[in-house]
Tab-separated table of C-alpha atoms and ligand atoms in Angstrom:
chain	number	residue	atom	x	y	z
A	1	MET	CA	-17.878	33.882	10.864
A	2	PRO	CA	-19.423	31.444	8.092
A	3	PHE	CA	-17.231	28.480	9.410
A	4	LYS	CA	-18.356	26.089	11.985
A	5	THR	CA	-14.808	23.658	12.639
A	6	ILE	CA	-14.159	24.234	16.452
A	7	ILE	CA	-9.831	24.277	15.551
A	8	GLU	CA	-7.193	23.843	18.454
A	9	PRO	CA	-6.758	27.437	19.568
A	10	PHE	CA	-3.343	27.116	19.462
A	11	ARG	CA	-0.239	26.210	17.338
A	12	ILE	CA	2.714	23.917	18.159
A	13	LYS	CA	6.208	25.240	18.723
A	14	THR	CA	7.512	22.366	20.742
A	15	VAL	CA	7.071	18.631	19.696
A	16	GLU	CA	7.563	15.152	21.471
A	17	PRO	CA	7.802	12.078	19.883
A	18	ILE	CA	5.530	9.326	20.343
A	19	ARG	CA	6.373	5.748	19.494
A	20	HIS	CA	5.032	2.594	17.946
A	21	THR	CA	5.501	-0.449	19.293
A	22	THR	CA	4.005	-4.002	18.084
A	23	ARG	CA	0.948	-5.895	19.545
A	24	THR	CA	3.921	-8.555	20.980
A	25	GLU	CA	5.689	-6.540	22.951
A	26	ARG	CA	2.901	-4.676	24.442
A	27	GLU	CA	1.756	-8.194	25.780
A	28	GLN	CA	5.053	-8.469	27.195
A	29	ALA	CA	5.291	-5.135	28.555
A	30	LEU	CA	1.577	-5.890	30.165
A	31	LYS	CA	2.911	-8.859	31.710
A	32	GLU	CA	5.800	-7.302	33.216
A	33	ALA	CA	3.323	-4.701	34.738
A	34	GLY	CA	1.810	-6.988	36.252
A	35	TYR	CA	-1.595	-6.071	33.955
A	36	ASN	CA	-1.760	-2.850	36.004
A	37	LEU	CA	-1.343	0.415	33.142
A	38	PHE	CA	-0.299	2.152	36.148
A	39	LEU	CA	2.863	0.311	36.192
A	40	LEU	CA	3.830	0.558	32.817
A	41	LYS	CA	6.838	2.558	31.209
A	42	ALA	CA	5.388	5.584	29.613
A	43	LYS	CA	7.708	5.061	26.437
A	44	ASP	CA	5.447	2.287	25.559
A	45	VAL	CA	2.386	4.030	25.349
A	46	LEU	CA	1.420	5.479	22.233
A	47	ILE	CA	-1.603	7.969	23.516
A	48	ASP	CA	-1.581	8.404	27.143
A	49	LEU	CA	-5.382	9.291	28.341
A	50	LEU	CA	-4.467	7.486	32.035
A	51	THR	CA	-4.888	11.374	33.351
A	52	ASP	CA	-5.677	14.647	32.535
A	53	SER	CA	-3.716	15.644	35.521
A	54	GLY	CA	-0.337	17.749	35.481
A	55	THR	CA	-0.246	16.150	32.020
A	56	GLY	CA	-0.796	19.509	30.116
A	57	ALA	CA	1.239	21.485	27.795
A	58	MET	CA	1.878	24.501	29.128
A	59	SER	CA	2.069	27.569	26.719
A	60	SER	CA	4.887	30.331	25.465
A	61	ALA	CA	3.659	32.668	27.996
A	62	GLN	CA	3.325	30.046	31.141
A	63	TRP	CA	7.556	29.132	30.219
A	64	ALA	CA	8.067	33.173	30.107
A	65	GLY	CA	6.076	33.079	32.918
A	66	MET	CA	8.709	30.323	35.006
A	67	MET	CA	11.678	32.278	33.570
A	68	GLN	CA	10.538	35.161	36.236
A	69	GLY	CA	10.249	32.903	38.961
A	70	ASP	CA	11.119	34.583	42.648
A	71	GLU	CA	12.815	31.596	44.870
A	72	SER	CA	12.939	33.682	47.972
A	73	TYR	CA	11.849	31.153	50.589
A	74	ALA	CA	9.668	34.114	52.246
A	75	GLY	CA	7.367	36.901	50.451
A	76	ALA	CA	8.508	35.708	46.723
A	77	ASP	CA	6.656	37.585	44.399
A	78	SER	CA	6.128	34.903	42.610
A	79	PHE	CA	3.421	33.776	45.383
A	80	TYR	CA	1.487	37.432	45.202
A	81	ARG	CA	0.984	36.656	41.547
A	82	PHE	CA	-0.218	33.421	42.192
A	83	GLU	CA	-2.299	34.562	45.176
A	84	ALA	CA	-3.451	37.420	42.866
A	85	ALA	CA	-4.506	34.949	40.374
A	86	ALA	CA	-6.412	32.623	42.380
A	87	CYS	CA	-7.677	35.332	44.630
A	88	GLU	CA	-9.837	36.957	41.848
A	89	ILE	CA	-11.203	33.783	40.710
A	90	THR	CA	-12.256	32.262	43.941
A	91	GLY	CA	-12.547	35.580	46.065
A	92	PHE	CA	-10.939	34.038	49.416
A	93	LYS	CA	-9.037	35.724	52.034
A	94	HIS	CA	-6.378	32.878	52.542
A	95	ILE	CA	-5.020	31.247	49.640
A	96	ILE	CA	-2.654	28.465	50.739
A	97	PRO	CA	-0.318	26.768	48.187
A	98	THR	CA	0.262	23.447	48.010
A	99	HIS	CA	2.477	20.469	46.302
A	100	GLN	CA	-0.736	19.459	44.664
A	101	GLY	CA	-4.532	18.769	45.642
A	102	ARG	CA	-4.462	15.642	48.201
A	103	ALA	CA	-1.947	17.945	49.978
A	104	ALA	CA	-4.850	20.337	50.337
A	105	GLU	CA	-7.128	17.911	51.056
A	106	ARG	CA	-5.061	16.398	53.503
A	107	ILE	CA	-4.346	19.600	55.648
A	108	LEU	CA	-8.243	20.589	55.317
A	109	PHE	CA	-9.241	17.102	56.702
A	110	GLY	CA	-6.195	17.061	58.734
A	111	SER	CA	-7.523	20.377	60.460
A	112	THR	CA	-11.188	19.551	60.183
A	113	LEU	CA	-12.324	15.815	61.023
A	114	LYS	CA	-12.354	13.655	63.796
A	115	PRO	CA	-13.147	9.511	64.089
A	116	GLY	CA	-17.184	8.851	63.373
A	117	HIS	CA	-17.586	12.424	61.263
A	118	ILE	CA	-19.188	11.999	58.022
A	119	VAL	CA	-18.269	14.371	54.510
A	120	PRO	CA	-20.919	14.175	52.203
A	121	ASN	CA	-19.993	15.069	48.318
A	122	ASN	CA	-21.550	14.230	45.223
A	123	THR	CA	-18.630	11.989	44.386
A	124	HIS	CA	-15.488	11.783	46.439
A	125	PHE	CA	-12.294	10.807	44.014
A	126	ASP	CA	-10.337	8.258	45.224
A	127	THR	CA	-7.594	10.585	47.209
A	128	THR	CA	-10.186	12.711	48.536
A	129	ARG	CA	-12.177	9.213	49.774
A	130	ALA	CA	-9.166	7.906	51.151
A	131	ASN	CA	-7.790	11.205	53.026
A	132	VAL	CA	-11.471	11.111	55.056
A	133	GLU	CA	-11.073	7.371	55.528
A	134	TYR	CA	-7.711	7.937	56.875
A	135	ARG	CA	-8.989	9.992	59.339
A	136	GLN	CA	-11.362	7.278	60.279
A	137	ALA	CA	-14.608	9.312	58.754
A	138	THR	CA	-17.364	8.273	56.660
A	139	ALA	CA	-17.000	9.513	53.040
A	140	LEU	CA	-20.518	9.525	51.655
A	141	ASP	CA	-21.313	9.611	48.058
A	142	ILE	CA	-24.713	11.255	47.398
A	143	PRO	CA	-24.690	12.086	43.586
A	144	ILE	CA	-28.494	12.418	42.235
A	145	ALA	CA	-29.937	9.204	41.032
A	146	GLU	CA	-29.809	10.028	37.677
A	147	GLY	CA	-25.752	10.278	38.046
A	148	ARG	CA	-25.580	6.988	38.674
A	149	GLN	CA	-27.165	6.037	35.560
A	150	PRO	CA	-24.605	6.310	32.835
A	151	GLN	CA	-27.066	5.607	29.268
A	152	LEU	CA	-29.331	9.175	31.267
A	153	GLN	CA	-29.271	12.612	29.298
A	154	HIS	CA	-29.097	15.115	32.234
A	155	PRO	CA	-27.455	18.388	31.745
A	156	PHE	CA	-26.146	18.351	34.901
A	157	LYS	CA	-25.513	15.036	36.207
A	158	GLY	CA	-22.726	16.250	38.495
A	159	ASN	CA	-25.186	17.270	40.755
A	160	ILE	CA	-25.741	16.775	44.835
A	161	ASP	CA	-28.709	15.261	45.950
A	162	LEU	CA	-29.881	18.134	48.147
A	163	ALA	CA	-32.676	15.962	50.027
A	164	ALA	CA	-29.928	13.524	50.829
A	165	LEU	CA	-27.245	16.168	51.911
A	166	GLU	CA	-30.365	17.883	54.409
A	167	GLN	CA	-31.069	14.347	55.706
A	168	VAL	CA	-27.197	13.120	56.766
A	169	ILE	CA	-26.546	16.641	57.875
A	170	THR	CA	-30.110	16.608	60.632
A	171	GLU	CA	-29.942	12.655	61.351
A	172	ASN	CA	-26.108	13.703	62.475
A	173	PRO	CA	-25.787	16.425	64.607
A	174	GLY	CA	-22.421	17.873	65.328
A	175	GLN	CA	-21.129	14.912	63.130
A	176	VAL	CA	-20.609	16.738	60.047
A	177	PRO	CA	-18.318	19.236	60.061
A	178	LEU	CA	-17.970	20.073	56.435
A	179	ALA	CA	-19.704	19.078	53.216
A	180	MET	CA	-18.160	18.958	49.652
A	181	ILE	CA	-18.991	19.022	46.128
A	182	THR	CA	-16.367	18.108	43.095
A	183	VAL	CA	-16.953	20.489	40.171
A	184	THR	CA	-16.794	18.340	37.568
A	185	ASN	CA	-17.891	15.404	38.884
A	186	ASN	CA	-14.986	13.448	37.997
A	187	SER	CA	-15.645	9.986	39.377
A	188	GLY	CA	-19.154	10.136	38.086
A	189	GLY	CA	-18.189	10.592	34.680
A	190	GLY	CA	-16.890	14.315	34.621
A	191	GLN	CA	-20.410	15.515	34.488
A	192	PRO	CA	-20.706	19.101	35.302
A	193	VAL	CA	-22.754	20.910	39.035
A	194	SER	CA	-25.266	23.038	38.153
A	195	MET	CA	-24.864	26.808	39.586
A	196	ALA	CA	-28.504	26.152	41.027
A	197	ASN	CA	-27.074	23.138	43.025
A	198	ILE	CA	-24.206	24.914	44.125
A	199	ARG	CA	-26.587	27.616	45.732
A	200	ALA	CA	-28.902	25.370	46.655
A	201	ALA	CA	-26.744	23.036	48.608
A	202	ASN	CA	-25.424	26.058	50.274
A	203	GLU	CA	-28.571	27.096	51.224
A	204	ILE	CA	-28.912	23.830	53.365
A	205	CYS	CA	-25.510	23.908	54.832
A	206	HIS	CA	-25.259	27.735	56.112
A	207	ARG	CA	-28.881	26.769	57.943
A	208	HIS	CA	-27.331	24.199	59.640
A	209	ASP	CA	-23.855	25.630	60.008
A	210	VAL	CA	-21.950	23.130	57.960
A	211	PRO	CA	-19.565	24.994	55.824
A	212	LEU	CA	-19.312	23.765	52.329
A	213	PHE	CA	-16.235	23.466	50.043
A	214	LEU	CA	-15.800	22.791	46.172
A	215	ASP	CA	-13.283	20.253	45.060
A	216	ALA	CA	-12.693	22.852	41.963
A	217	CYS	CA	-10.008	20.882	40.199
A	218	ARG	CA	-12.099	21.361	37.097
A	219	PHE	CA	-13.799	25.239	37.658
A	220	ALA	CA	-13.529	26.371	34.412
A	221	GLU	CA	-14.836	23.264	32.543
A	222	ASN	CA	-17.795	23.207	35.099
A	223	ALA	CA	-18.206	27.257	34.299
A	224	TRP	CA	-18.153	25.965	30.378
A	225	PHE	CA	-20.937	23.646	31.148
A	226	ILE	CA	-22.678	26.209	32.773
A	227	LYS	CA	-22.473	28.876	30.455
A	228	THR	CA	-23.880	26.785	27.911
A	229	ARG	CA	-26.556	24.860	29.805
A	230	GLU	CA	-28.193	27.030	32.246
A	231	GLU	CA	-30.782	29.516	31.822
A	232	GLY	CA	-29.337	33.158	32.193
A	233	TYR	CA	-25.429	32.107	32.024
A	234	ALA	CA	-25.140	32.596	27.996
A	235	ASP	CA	-23.826	35.925	28.119
A	236	ARG	CA	-21.874	35.797	31.165
A	237	THR	CA	-17.887	35.153	31.078
A	238	PRO	CA	-16.325	31.968	32.360
A	239	LEU	CA	-14.655	34.276	34.857
A	240	GLU	CA	-17.746	35.671	36.080
A	241	ILE	CA	-19.306	32.573	36.506
A	242	ALA	CA	-16.356	31.131	38.376
A	243	GLN	CA	-16.462	33.806	40.320
A	244	GLU	CA	-20.359	33.230	41.267
A	245	MET	CA	-19.990	29.299	41.945
A	246	PHE	CA	-17.059	30.423	44.635
A	247	SER	CA	-19.200	32.720	46.085
A	248	TYR	CA	-21.435	30.563	47.571
A	249	VAL	CA	-18.979	28.518	49.442
A	250	ALA	CA	-16.996	29.053	52.576
A	251	GLY	CA	-13.604	27.695	50.805
A	252	CYS	CA	-12.096	25.205	48.408
A	253	THR	CA	-9.209	22.462	47.417
A	254	MET	CA	-7.504	22.636	44.217
A	255	SER	CA	-5.622	20.475	42.299
A	256	ALA	CA	-3.587	22.912	39.778
A	257	LYS	CA	-2.716	20.206	37.439
A	258	LYS	CA	-5.917	19.963	36.067
A	259	ASP	CA	-7.878	23.540	35.450
A	260	GLY	CA	-4.577	25.346	36.692
A	261	LEU	CA	-2.591	23.917	33.460
A	262	ALA	CA	0.222	23.820	35.098
A	263	ASN	CA	2.471	20.465	35.383
A	264	ILE	CA	2.207	20.516	39.296
A	265	GLY	CA	0.258	22.543	42.181
A	266	GLY	CA	-2.544	23.121	44.169
A	267	PHE	CA	-4.210	25.164	46.767
A	268	LEU	CA	-5.983	25.342	49.685
A	269	ALA	CA	-8.726	28.429	50.049
A	270	LEU	CA	-11.046	29.560	52.590
A	271	ASN	CA	-12.409	32.761	54.516
A	272	ASP	CA	-12.242	31.378	58.015
A	273	ASP	CA	-9.176	32.946	60.053
A	274	ASP	CA	-9.073	30.324	62.824
A	275	LEU	CA	-9.206	27.482	60.570
A	276	ALA	CA	-6.689	28.823	57.862
A	277	GLN	CA	-4.678	29.737	60.630
A	278	ARG	CA	-4.638	25.926	61.841
A	279	CYS	CA	-4.288	24.835	58.109
A	280	LYS	CA	-0.755	26.956	57.710
A	281	ASN	CA	0.578	25.250	60.743
A	282	MET	CA	0.013	21.970	59.124
A	283	LEU	CA	1.547	23.372	56.208
A	284	ILE	CA	4.776	24.248	57.348
A	285	LEU	CA	5.216	20.823	59.338
A	286	THR	CA	4.638	18.892	56.182
A	287	GLU	CA	4.707	21.432	52.985
A	288	GLY	CA	7.134	24.389	53.451
A	289	PHE	CA	6.476	28.156	54.473
A	290	PRO	CA	2.899	29.451	53.323
A	291	THR	CA	4.320	31.396	50.920
A	292	TYR	CA	5.698	28.660	48.584
A	293	GLY	CA	4.007	25.642	50.386
A	294	GLY	CA	6.297	23.256	48.243
A	295	LEU	CA	6.085	24.557	44.942
A	296	ALA	CA	9.224	26.206	43.495
A	297	GLY	CA	8.634	29.932	42.693
A	298	TYR	CA	8.052	29.118	39.112
A	299	ASP	CA	5.653	26.526	39.887
A	300	LEU	CA	3.861	29.802	41.469
A	301	GLU	CA	3.938	31.440	38.092
A	302	ALA	CA	2.826	28.420	35.907
A	303	ILE	CA	-0.412	28.530	37.653
A	304	ALA	CA	-0.909	31.650	37.871
A	305	VAL	CA	-0.692	32.383	34.350
A	306	GLY	CA	-2.366	29.001	33.527
A	307	LEU	CA	-5.852	30.303	35.873
A	308	HIS	CA	-6.157	33.065	33.243
A	309	GLU	CA	-5.668	31.126	30.425
A	310	VAL	CA	-8.099	28.006	30.985
A	311	LEU	CA	-10.551	30.722	31.069
A	312	ASP	CA	-10.104	31.581	27.699
A	313	GLU	CA	-13.318	31.312	25.846
A	314	ASP	CA	-11.553	30.014	22.735
A	315	TYR	CA	-10.051	27.286	24.713
A	316	LEU	CA	-13.088	25.896	26.672
A	317	ARG	CA	-15.203	26.246	23.664
A	318	TYR	CA	-12.327	23.820	22.139
A	319	ARG	CA	-11.651	21.811	25.056
A	320	ILE	CA	-15.242	20.785	25.533
A	321	ARG	CA	-15.845	20.313	22.147
A	322	SER	CA	-12.895	17.925	21.403
A	323	VAL	CA	-13.742	15.413	24.145
A	324	ALA	CA	-17.735	16.112	22.885
A	325	TYR	CA	-16.096	14.967	19.433
A	326	LEU	CA	-14.845	11.494	20.161
A	327	GLY	CA	-18.051	10.828	22.472
A	328	ASP	CA	-20.233	11.630	19.459
A	329	ILE	CA	-18.568	9.241	16.991
A	330	LEU	CA	-18.776	6.198	20.045
A	331	THR	CA	-22.125	7.034	20.223
A	332	ARG	CA	-22.739	6.572	16.598
A	333	GLU	CA	-20.911	3.797	16.801
A	334	GLY	CA	-23.064	2.080	19.670
A	335	ILE	CA	-20.782	2.040	22.077
A	336	PRO	CA	-21.908	2.998	25.419
A	337	ILE	CA	-20.397	5.727	27.177
A	338	VAL	CA	-21.658	7.733	30.302
A	339	GLN	CA	-23.569	10.228	28.478
A	340	PRO	CA	-23.610	13.132	27.989
A	341	PRO	CA	-19.676	13.315	27.277
A	342	GLY	CA	-17.542	14.837	30.526
A	343	GLY	CA	-15.458	17.780	30.296
A	344	HIS	CA	-12.311	16.013	30.537
A	345	ALA	CA	-12.386	12.528	29.980
A	346	ILE	CA	-14.882	9.969	28.032
A	347	TYR	CA	-16.000	7.457	30.415
A	348	ILE	CA	-17.007	3.952	28.702
A	349	ASP	CA	-19.806	2.101	30.177
A	350	ALA	CA	-17.801	-1.631	30.611
A	351	LYS	CA	-20.719	-3.234	32.405
A	352	ALA	CA	-22.990	-2.416	29.348
A	353	MET	CA	-20.360	-3.382	26.870
A	354	LEU	CA	-19.070	-6.183	28.375
A	355	PRO	CA	-22.083	-7.585	30.298
A	356	HIS	CA	-20.530	-11.537	30.044
A	357	ILE	CA	-17.624	-10.231	32.566
A	358	PRO	CA	-19.634	-10.042	36.070
A	359	GLN	CA	-18.168	-7.403	38.660
A	360	SER	CA	-16.008	-9.591	40.397
A	361	GLU	CA	-14.188	-9.961	36.782
A	362	TYR	CA	-13.301	-6.149	36.853
A	363	PRO	CA	-14.997	-5.642	33.548
A	364	ALA	CA	-13.564	-2.209	33.247
A	365	TRP	CA	-10.319	-3.224	34.245
A	366	ALA	CA	-10.172	-6.170	31.717
A	367	LEU	CA	-11.400	-3.839	28.653
A	368	SER	CA	-8.729	-0.770	29.870
A	369	LEU	CA	-5.758	-3.644	28.971
A	370	VAL	CA	-7.021	-5.050	25.853
A	371	LEU	CA	-7.108	-0.740	24.623
A	372	TYR	CA	-3.636	-1.228	25.715
A	373	LEU	CA	-2.935	-4.185	23.976
A	374	GLU	CA	-4.705	-3.455	20.711
A	375	GLY	CA	-4.146	0.308	20.306
A	376	GLY	CA	-1.160	1.392	22.367
A	377	ILE	CA	-3.513	3.501	24.408
A	378	ARG	CA	-3.583	4.050	28.143
A	379	SER	CA	-6.878	4.808	29.905
A	380	VAL	CA	-7.868	4.009	33.430
A	381	GLU	CA	-10.476	1.792	35.278
A	382	ILE	CA	-12.905	3.693	37.480
A	383	GLY	CA	-14.914	0.836	38.587
A	384	SER	CA	-14.643	-1.883	41.269
A	385	VAL	CA	-10.510	-2.224	41.352
A	386	MET	CA	-10.598	1.654	42.150
A	387	PHE	CA	-13.429	1.763	44.612
A	388	GLY	CA	-14.250	-2.008	45.312
A	389	GLN	CA	-12.397	-2.154	48.606
A	390	GLN	CA	-13.897	-1.298	51.573
A	391	PRO	CA	-12.637	0.171	55.016
A	392	ASP	CA	-12.979	-2.879	56.590
A	393	GLY	CA	-11.241	-5.367	54.151
A	394	SER	CA	-14.364	-6.570	52.679
A	395	GLU	CA	-15.075	-6.122	48.709
A	396	LYS	CA	-18.328	-4.273	47.764
A	397	PRO	CA	-19.146	-4.041	43.750
A	398	ALA	CA	-18.513	-0.294	42.744
A	399	ALA	CA	-21.868	1.777	41.182
A	400	MET	CA	-20.718	2.045	37.974
A	401	GLU	CA	-17.503	-0.097	36.053
A	402	LEU	CA	-16.142	2.499	33.830
A	403	VAL	CA	-12.791	2.858	31.673
A	404	ARG	CA	-11.767	6.784	31.852
A	405	LEU	CA	-10.381	8.187	28.697
A	406	ALA	CA	-9.066	11.300	30.239
A	407	PHE	CA	-7.751	14.180	27.636
A	408	PRO	CA	-4.713	16.155	28.383
A	409	ARG	CA	-5.171	19.919	27.978
A	410	ARG	CA	-3.995	21.038	24.936
A	411	VAL	CA	-1.939	18.068	24.009
A	412	TYR	CA	-3.191	15.624	21.391
A	413	THR	CA	-5.113	17.098	18.086
A	414	GLN	CA	-8.457	15.902	16.278
A	415	SER	CA	-5.813	12.708	14.138
A	416	HIS	CA	-4.913	11.416	17.691
A	417	VAL	CA	-8.706	11.051	18.743
A	418	ASP	CA	-9.497	10.036	15.242
A	419	TYR	CA	-6.736	7.183	15.747
A	420	LEU	CA	-8.687	6.956	19.111
A	421	ALA	CA	-11.690	6.248	17.750
A	422	GLU	CA	-10.532	3.733	15.567
A	423	VAL	CA	-9.103	1.553	18.123
A	424	LEU	CA	-12.294	1.808	19.678
A	425	VAL	CA	-14.312	0.688	17.720
A	426	TYR	CA	-11.988	-1.811	16.401
A	427	VAL	CA	-11.806	-3.185	20.144
A	428	ASN	CA	-16.016	-2.932	20.541
A	429	LYS	CA	-16.219	-5.740	17.864
A	430	LEU	CA	-13.653	-8.171	20.160
A	431	ARG	CA	-16.034	-7.386	22.939
A	432	ASP	CA	-17.877	-10.982	23.334
A	433	ARG	CA	-14.134	-12.361	23.563
A	434	ILE	CA	-12.858	-10.265	25.888
A	435	ARG	CA	-12.415	-11.748	28.931
A	436	GLY	CA	-11.988	-10.777	33.056
A	437	VAL	CA	-8.946	-10.447	35.582
A	438	ALA	CA	-8.378	-11.288	39.188
A	439	ILE	CA	-6.412	-9.302	41.537
A	440	VAL	CA	-3.429	-11.446	42.403
A	441	ASP	CA	-1.586	-9.177	45.003
A	442	ALA	CA	-2.701	-5.776	46.537
A	443	PRO	CA	-1.873	-3.778	49.297
A	444	SER	CA	-4.529	-2.571	51.745
A	445	ILE	CA	-5.619	0.637	50.361
A	446	LEU	CA	-5.663	2.592	47.021
A	447	ARG	CA	-4.641	-0.917	45.504
A	448	HIS	CA	-5.612	0.399	42.321
A	449	PHE	CA	-2.095	1.954	41.743
A	450	THR	CA	0.262	-0.852	42.788
A	451	ALA	CA	-2.003	-3.961	42.536
A	452	ARG	CA	-0.864	-6.956	40.308
A	453	LEU	CA	-3.623	-8.719	38.119
A	454	ALA	CA	-3.813	-11.460	35.784
A	455	PRO	CA	-6.540	-12.658	33.200
A	456	ALA	CA	-9.018	-14.715	34.950
A	457	TYR	CA	-8.533	-17.450	31.989
A	458	ASN	CA	-5.109	-17.222	31.089
A	459	GLU	CA	-5.900	-14.804	27.969
A	460	LEU	CA	-7.440	-11.242	27.803
A	461	ILE	CA	-9.125	-12.340	24.559
A	462	GLY	CA	-10.470	-15.604	24.353
A	463	GLY	CA	-11.190	-17.696	21.129
B	501	F0G	N1	-10.198	15.917	43.599
B	501	F0G	C1	-10.388	15.717	41.957
B	501	F0G	C2	-12.188	15.413	41.600
B	501	F0G	C3	-9.411	14.575	41.417
B	501	F0G	O1	-9.564	14.444	40.093
B	501	F0G	C4	-8.216	14.737	42.066
B	501	F0G	C5	-7.459	14.286	41.025
B	501	F0G	C6	-7.653	15.111	43.074
B	501	F0G	C7	-8.930	15.781	43.793
B	501	F0G	C8	-6.368	15.020	43.455
B	501	F0G	O2	-5.341	16.222	43.291
B	501	F0G	O3	-4.011	14.790	41.537
B	501	F0G	O4	-3.292	17.044	42.375
B	501	F0G	O5	-3.092	15.089	44.255
B	501	F0G	N2	-7.067	13.282	40.005
B	501	F0G	C9	-6.439	12.863	38.953
B	501	F0G	C10	-7.028	11.890	37.731
B	501	F0G	C11	-5.509	12.259	39.740
B	501	F0G	O6	-6.750	11.131	37.131
B	501	F0G	O7	-8.460	12.052	37.788
B	501	F0G	P1	-3.758	15.558	42.777
């Protein structure tokens, strides 16, 4: 083809208005929300990049599928279509539907972890970490060293540190009931994990009889990075690559709100019959019967179609390119971001952008507030508000202070992204005047969702 422009591979059939607000209105909205973007009303947000989870646009084929939802309590056709889709990709024997990813985590950890256990992972996401810690076990993050240096270029910064994995298993015999790899590594910048790394991690785990699980929320995006960056995969389809990724592990947890292209749903999948039975028992207790697991039949249909659509090459090419497009503009403008751009999000390195704000005053949180104040953009802090609070109540600064701009799937167009870039360039010019924030009131776990904060010096932007 003589044309290079990568277009959105869809046209728009249904639209949803978004609304401009004035700066004064946003100032007021922030005050009312306790300077916590999670507590804003969505109608007061112009471009919502809080998360890529459950916020995607469904296709006409998904909506059509939903009309065929079989709402039978047990043995619904919708379940078998869902199971077949998940099974084709993962190859696992037991596919256990859940209402979202964290329910799969809770059931898996509830069936495997005891107090004192250790779960190594390249990087746990917030709910995964919280679910491990809830069992009085330790969630141990062991990404490769390159993964902790935002500006460093590396094709697979999401890789797990293999030496550290082997070390934690050998030094804690009987205390590591499972290991995990998160693809892509969300808290580490949406960075991919290579096939070689998954294969090698599996060899280590296999040798020590420790089952390895994938946190597979963004498996398709990870497969695309393998296809485009890892030798030997250029001619393989995303489906074949995903199948190979899953072939090296004992099971997975999955949030279908990401690469399931659905608004709700998830699953736990595994081969071990005994563990599957224990998980299903727990599922019945808290989610529902194993052929619906807390979902409506129509949700299962949406996921079955979504799992197929997400592996489409045109979709993945556009998806990864649209995130990189923003990354390229910001890089050109000298705005520090995690390099290279991730699969589902751009992560601004707030520590580098706002060196005058100490970590104790939450620079990434402060920056996310200013992006809303100036441009009506909602992002999320992945820094010391999210991760600074330790299980014993003490405070430890997070490894990185990031602002994540997560892209809902198939929702925003290139002109939305151009607007976003304009706001970021504008805010970058104000950076020396941005002030830190303080926590006024916070719960003892997962504080970022409901904490109330305040500007540390009266104003978010000083004179
Ligand atoms: N694992 C990862 C890597 C995630 O990113 C998420 C959710 C989960 C597990 C939990 O899945 O939301 O369906 O219960 N991440 C969202 C985000 C919320 O904004 O990144 P869930």
